[in-house]
Amino acid sequence: MNEVPLLKVSNLSVNFYNSENIDVVSALSDISFSLAQKQCLGIIGESGSGKSVTLLSLLGLMNTAPGITSGTIEFSRDDTTINLLENLDNYPLHDIGSISSIVQRQFNRRKEQLNKNFQAIRGKQISIIFQNPKLAFNPYYSIGHQICEMIQLHTDINSEEKVKAKALSWLERVGMDDPEARFYNNPYGLSGGLCQRAMIAMALASEPSLLIADEPTTGLDTILQRNILNLLHDLQQELSLSMIIVSHDLKVIQTLCKDVLVYHSGMIIEKGTTKQVLASSENKHPYTRQLIQCELNSVCLAGDILIQNVDNGGCPYYYSCDEITSRISKTCAQSNPSLHNIDDDHAIRCWKYHDI
Amino acid sequence: MSKINIPRWNHKFMSLIENVKIIGIRNSIYLSYSSIIILVLIFGYFVSYFEYLPFDPEDLDLDYILSPPLTDGHILGTDYLGRDTFSRLILGIEAYLVPSIVAVIIAIFWGIITAVASIFTHKRVTRTLSMINDSILAMPKLVLLFLVIAIFDPNIFYIMIVIGISNIPSVAQLLTAKIDLLKERSFIDSAIASGISYHSIILKHILWSNCRVILFSQSAFIMGEAILMEASLSYLGFGVQEPTPSWGNMVQSGSNYLLQGDLWSSTIPALAIMLVLSAFYLLSYTVSRVLERRH
């Protein structure tokens, strides 16, 4: 693969303060992945594992201090690569142990710099579909108005009639039953499925090269889920989009994505092609195995998976893991493994696959 | 296949009856009442501006002192010096209309700036602005007015500037609370993520689309309050001075003859004040009810 990847994230770390602002909580640590042109990448994991934070970081929407602390996000278009986290090192965050006025000031400067960097790609190159489409539309404007706004902002179409015709064509393309009438509907006048379709139309109206979907099918019934997924799949083929999909639903990932990342407690614990990760029964992280078992049996085999072994620096999955052997148990309790390549594209973060 | 006719709000001209059906009969009665009164006010302002008055408002006519309405061309009667009440009422509009608009503009403009600045800038700015707001709120309005009148002349514009400033905190507090709520909503995140610039988000998606209810109803409310303040100060003798007519000093001059049975010269300006005030307060009430609907 000599082709330049569309998006390359390396060593991304994001931190938050806890509720008393005296302690730093790691939301993401050392996230690295890359996304080729026209590739579809799935992200799965439990809630709170940092999936949505990753997506928000890709658009520079992290609004809490200290936010992104290190890493690079490289976005390529037309043979030029820009680092979206450029110049952030000009405002270093020394001593982020607890929030102080110095940290806050530095953070505000970083946020301004981030906004400046990201303004070039927001909407124009990367679009996002939010979890709850009804809340993601401005309730006081019609959906047509908001789609037209995107078209005017990001494409060369100027005349009002052409913009409206384009918006109608997008509404038709995402399968609205009566685009002419829906154009004037406010988001609260639409059903959940129609609203999700309108959201997809708005995200695609700016003709981006990367579409990010944050759990696009939660809250919809099974038939609608299937419809929306088919729609996303068809649109991806037609427009040769790249896509990142976050979902709790393994079937969604299986149908849509070629590659998949498994998240746990702010880290990628397994990455590889969907076939390797979700189908083969052999080499797997214990968490992924449990995830698949839950999906199949509707029964969770291990105990409380919320207890994480963070305090003494061991593997976060230590207390829930049922595959610890006597060979590795000491290492598991004391240190966190690194991602270990067991195949060409397949990497797992587990001591089981390391030589100790 | 026949298409179902879906009611549409904002793209096609609707007949009057359709509009009434949408906003409700009570709201449309209120709205039409206040808009008629406000149109009459504006018309009266221009009539007096171009001096198309039936009588000279400062012309004494001692044959017709304190005459009731409809005597010899005096439609609304005359006052204790025989001056035509109708002409003086029309001229009296000049005393408060433009000054109260100034008060409204001051209150709304600085209210918006205060609210937006206190939310989208640093904590220090927020704290300073809220301190200023609290100190304005703590000052009694009437004392502040008398202070300004004592320092400067009893000019109506100074009074209105004070009224405008004293209304900044209420507008700012309402807006701040609303914007604080909106800021956390995901459509703002979605707007940022789709590359809409920050000033367009603040002006269009926050202030215009979501806060215009507050802005309109507050401006009508402040307008009513400014008119009431002007009338009360003129009644007390601190506002517009005789012989220039204002509705407040007309009520005052007529009230000396109230107990002798000459009701008209003081009740008519008082009624006019009541009509105009109720128009503005009803407008404030109805605007918030009509615009708040998520059609």
XYZ file of C-alpha atoms in Angstrom, chain A residues 41-329:
289
model
C -13.503 1.613 9.412
C -15.588 0.389 12.331
C -15.051 1.176 15.984
C -16.607 -1.013 18.670
C -16.292 -1.103 22.423
C -18.198 -0.585 25.629
C -19.648 2.785 26.538
C -17.102 5.055 28.116
C -14.245 3.444 26.276
C -13.502 6.563 24.240
C -15.170 5.924 20.901
C -17.065 9.186 20.761
C -14.097 11.096 22.142
C -12.036 9.828 19.209
C -14.629 11.088 16.748
C -14.928 14.458 18.466
C -11.144 14.806 18.463
C -11.113 14.199 14.713
C -13.274 17.317 14.334
C -11.650 19.369 17.078
C -14.803 19.477 19.177
C -13.196 18.689 22.513
C -14.393 21.499 24.739
C -12.984 20.515 28.097
C -9.541 21.186 29.505
C -6.926 19.824 29.042
C -8.309 18.007 25.952
C -5.856 16.709 23.375
C -2.462 16.532 25.028
C -0.317 14.892 22.374
C -0.359 13.207 19.002
C -0.874 14.073 15.364
C -3.885 13.869 13.073
C -2.790 14.021 9.455
C -5.356 14.610 6.764
C -4.442 14.303 3.093
C -6.231 15.847 0.178
C -5.019 16.522 -3.362
C -1.509 15.279 -2.595
C -1.018 17.680 0.303
C -0.944 16.481 3.863
C -1.882 18.786 6.707
C -1.386 18.080 10.362
C -4.539 19.194 12.138
C -2.821 19.383 15.501
C -0.130 21.676 14.118
C 1.279 24.450 16.319
C -0.359 23.005 19.410
C 3.107 22.508 20.888
C 3.509 26.283 20.953
C 1.193 26.240 23.959
C 2.561 23.440 26.119
C 0.535 22.284 29.085
C 3.124 21.942 31.828
C 1.950 20.665 35.125
C -1.551 19.497 34.263
C -1.811 17.828 37.646
C -4.690 20.065 38.641
C -6.535 22.789 36.807
C -5.165 26.260 37.462
C -5.527 29.631 35.797
C -2.289 29.014 33.866
C -3.562 25.706 32.513
C -6.922 27.270 31.709
C -5.315 30.149 29.806
C -3.021 27.815 27.895
C -5.992 25.581 27.131
C -7.995 28.511 25.749
C -5.110 29.395 23.436
C -4.859 25.779 22.321
C -8.590 25.758 21.622
C -8.291 28.860 19.436
C -5.406 27.265 17.574
C -7.388 24.028 17.163
C -10.380 25.902 15.807
C -8.133 27.707 13.342
C -6.615 24.405 12.181
C -9.860 22.487 11.953
C -11.943 25.184 10.266
C -10.380 24.199 6.922
C -11.714 20.643 7.015
C -14.894 20.861 9.061
C -17.840 20.111 6.844
C -15.807 20.570 3.686
C -13.741 17.381 4.121
C -15.138 15.622 7.172
C -18.840 15.434 8.019
C -20.384 13.845 11.053
C -23.714 12.137 11.696
C -24.641 12.525 15.324
C -26.278 9.966 17.573
C -29.605 11.723 17.989
C -30.584 13.360 14.698
C -33.446 15.344 16.223
C -31.107 17.182 18.544
C -28.526 17.743 15.850
C -30.830 19.977 13.804
C -31.660 23.517 14.802
C -35.312 23.162 15.900
C -36.368 26.537 14.513
C -35.287 26.057 10.890
C -36.684 23.643 8.338
C -34.402 20.792 7.332
C -34.369 22.126 3.772
C -33.048 25.466 4.991
C -30.255 23.774 6.902
C -29.275 21.556 3.973
C -29.255 24.625 1.700
C -26.991 26.384 4.189
C -24.465 23.555 3.921
C -24.585 23.618 0.109
C -24.084 27.369 -0.033
C -21.229 27.192 2.408
C -19.249 24.353 0.914
C -19.943 24.115 -2.819
C -19.697 26.486 -5.772
C -23.432 26.571 -6.405
C -24.612 30.123 -5.903
C -28.053 30.794 -7.304
C -30.861 30.146 -4.884
C -32.911 27.957 -7.217
C -29.981 25.705 -8.017
C -29.176 25.334 -4.334
C -32.746 24.342 -3.625
C -32.791 21.877 -6.533
C -29.562 20.346 -5.237
C -30.967 20.055 -1.710
C -34.091 18.377 -3.089
C -31.973 15.965 -5.079
C -30.063 15.048 -1.917
C -33.298 14.495 -0.024
C -34.490 12.258 -2.834
C -31.229 10.381 -2.883
C -31.419 9.465 0.803
C -34.886 8.078 0.219
C -37.257 10.720 1.539
C -40.785 9.806 0.536
C -41.882 13.293 -0.530
C -38.859 15.620 -0.778
C -40.913 18.646 -1.888
C -43.003 18.513 1.271
C -40.250 17.375 3.632
C -38.090 20.281 2.513
C -40.219 22.621 4.631
C -40.607 20.277 7.587
C -39.017 21.204 10.860
C -36.941 18.434 12.421
C -39.563 17.910 15.130
C -42.132 17.134 12.466
C -40.190 14.135 11.187
C -40.039 10.576 12.438
C -36.766 9.172 13.735
C -35.898 7.330 10.541
C -36.715 10.271 8.278
C -34.745 12.573 10.550
C -31.747 10.272 10.318
C -32.066 10.317 6.524
C -32.211 14.103 6.570
C -29.132 14.141 8.784
C -27.288 11.967 6.269
C -28.415 14.296 3.474
C -27.085 17.295 5.409
C -23.786 15.580 6.120
C -23.320 14.622 2.483
C -24.545 17.922 1.031
C -21.128 19.463 1.546
C -19.583 16.651 -0.517
C -17.017 15.517 2.044
C -14.359 12.880 1.493
C -14.798 11.358 4.962
C -18.074 10.635 6.696
C -18.123 9.927 10.404
C -21.171 8.159 11.807
C -21.597 8.117 15.574
C -23.966 5.215 16.205
C -26.188 5.992 13.206
C -28.811 3.353 13.999
C -29.392 3.568 17.740
C -33.005 4.254 18.578
C -34.389 2.866 15.328
C -36.274 -0.361 14.823
C -34.627 -3.305 13.076
C -36.096 -2.722 9.627
C -35.189 0.942 9.669
C -31.713 0.061 10.914
C -31.269 -2.221 7.933
C -32.593 0.475 5.588
C -30.271 3.139 6.927
C -27.288 0.784 6.765
C -28.089 -0.163 3.181
C -28.381 3.516 2.377
C -25.013 4.285 3.941
C -23.446 1.345 2.117
C -24.871 2.391 -1.263
C -23.870 6.016 -0.779
C -20.374 5.006 0.203
C -20.038 2.943 -2.996
C -21.550 5.648 -5.188
C -19.664 8.631 -3.858
C -16.480 6.690 -3.052
C -16.507 7.996 0.486
C -14.335 6.970 3.357
C -16.298 6.181 6.483
C -15.740 5.737 10.178
C -18.627 4.056 11.972
C -19.004 3.779 15.705
C -21.502 1.215 16.885
C -22.412 -1.112 19.699
C -23.905 -3.432 17.150
C -21.450 -5.963 15.780
C -23.706 -6.822 12.847
C -23.536 -3.238 11.643
C -19.773 -3.357 11.643
C -19.756 -6.755 9.981
C -21.931 -5.642 7.085
C -20.355 -2.269 6.448
C -16.737 -2.252 7.436
C -13.588 -3.838 6.118
C -11.478 -2.975 9.118
C -12.325 -2.670 12.765
C -10.857 -1.225 15.965
C -11.843 -2.587 19.378
C -11.679 -0.060 22.211
C -11.413 -0.687 25.903
C -10.764 1.941 28.589
C -9.372 4.501 26.188
C -7.055 2.199 24.318
C -7.174 0.199 21.115
C -6.948 -3.381 22.340
C -7.347 -5.045 18.983
C -7.250 -3.957 15.388
C -7.457 -5.791 12.151
C -9.788 -6.668 9.313
C -13.358 -7.473 10.246
C -12.849 -11.090 9.239
C -9.864 -11.534 11.495
C -11.327 -9.787 14.491
C -14.970 -10.750 14.490
C -15.155 -14.094 12.722
C -12.110 -16.255 13.416
C -12.199 -18.080 16.690
C -8.475 -18.391 17.229
C -6.406 -15.355 18.115
C -8.429 -12.749 19.924
C -8.277 -10.393 22.832
C -10.366 -11.830 25.711
C -12.574 -8.749 25.656
C -13.391 -9.158 21.967
C -14.167 -12.797 22.565
C -16.531 -11.845 25.354
C -18.154 -9.199 23.184
C -18.874 -11.731 20.459
C -20.167 -14.262 22.958
C -22.538 -11.700 24.427
C -23.762 -10.886 20.949
C -24.423 -14.547 20.196
C -25.771 -15.819 23.512
C -27.221 -12.665 25.054
C -25.436 -13.835 28.211
C -22.441 -12.093 29.654
C -20.047 -14.722 30.940
C -17.502 -12.731 32.879
C -18.255 -10.746 36.015
C -18.442 -7.019 36.398
C -16.551 -5.581 33.473
C -16.645 -2.056 34.873
C -13.916 -2.738 37.449
C -10.723 -1.594 35.806
C -7.235 -2.252 36.970
C -5.965 1.292 36.571
C -4.473 2.011 39.978
C -1.438 -0.250 39.888
C -0.711 0.196 36.198
C -1.685 -3.290 35.100
C -3.860 -4.429 32.222
C -7.237 -2.628 32.537
C -9.046 -5.840 31.732
C -7.294 -7.797 34.471
C -10.243 -8.272 36.852
C -12.683 -9.378 34.146
C -10.331 -11.537 32.159
C -10.964 -15.273 32.227
C -7.999 -16.273 30.082
C -5.202 -15.490 32.495
C -2.803 -18.387 32.779
C -0.194 -18.894 35.437
C 2.472 -17.954 32.883
C 1.291 -14.378 32.527
C -0.784 -13.612 35.611
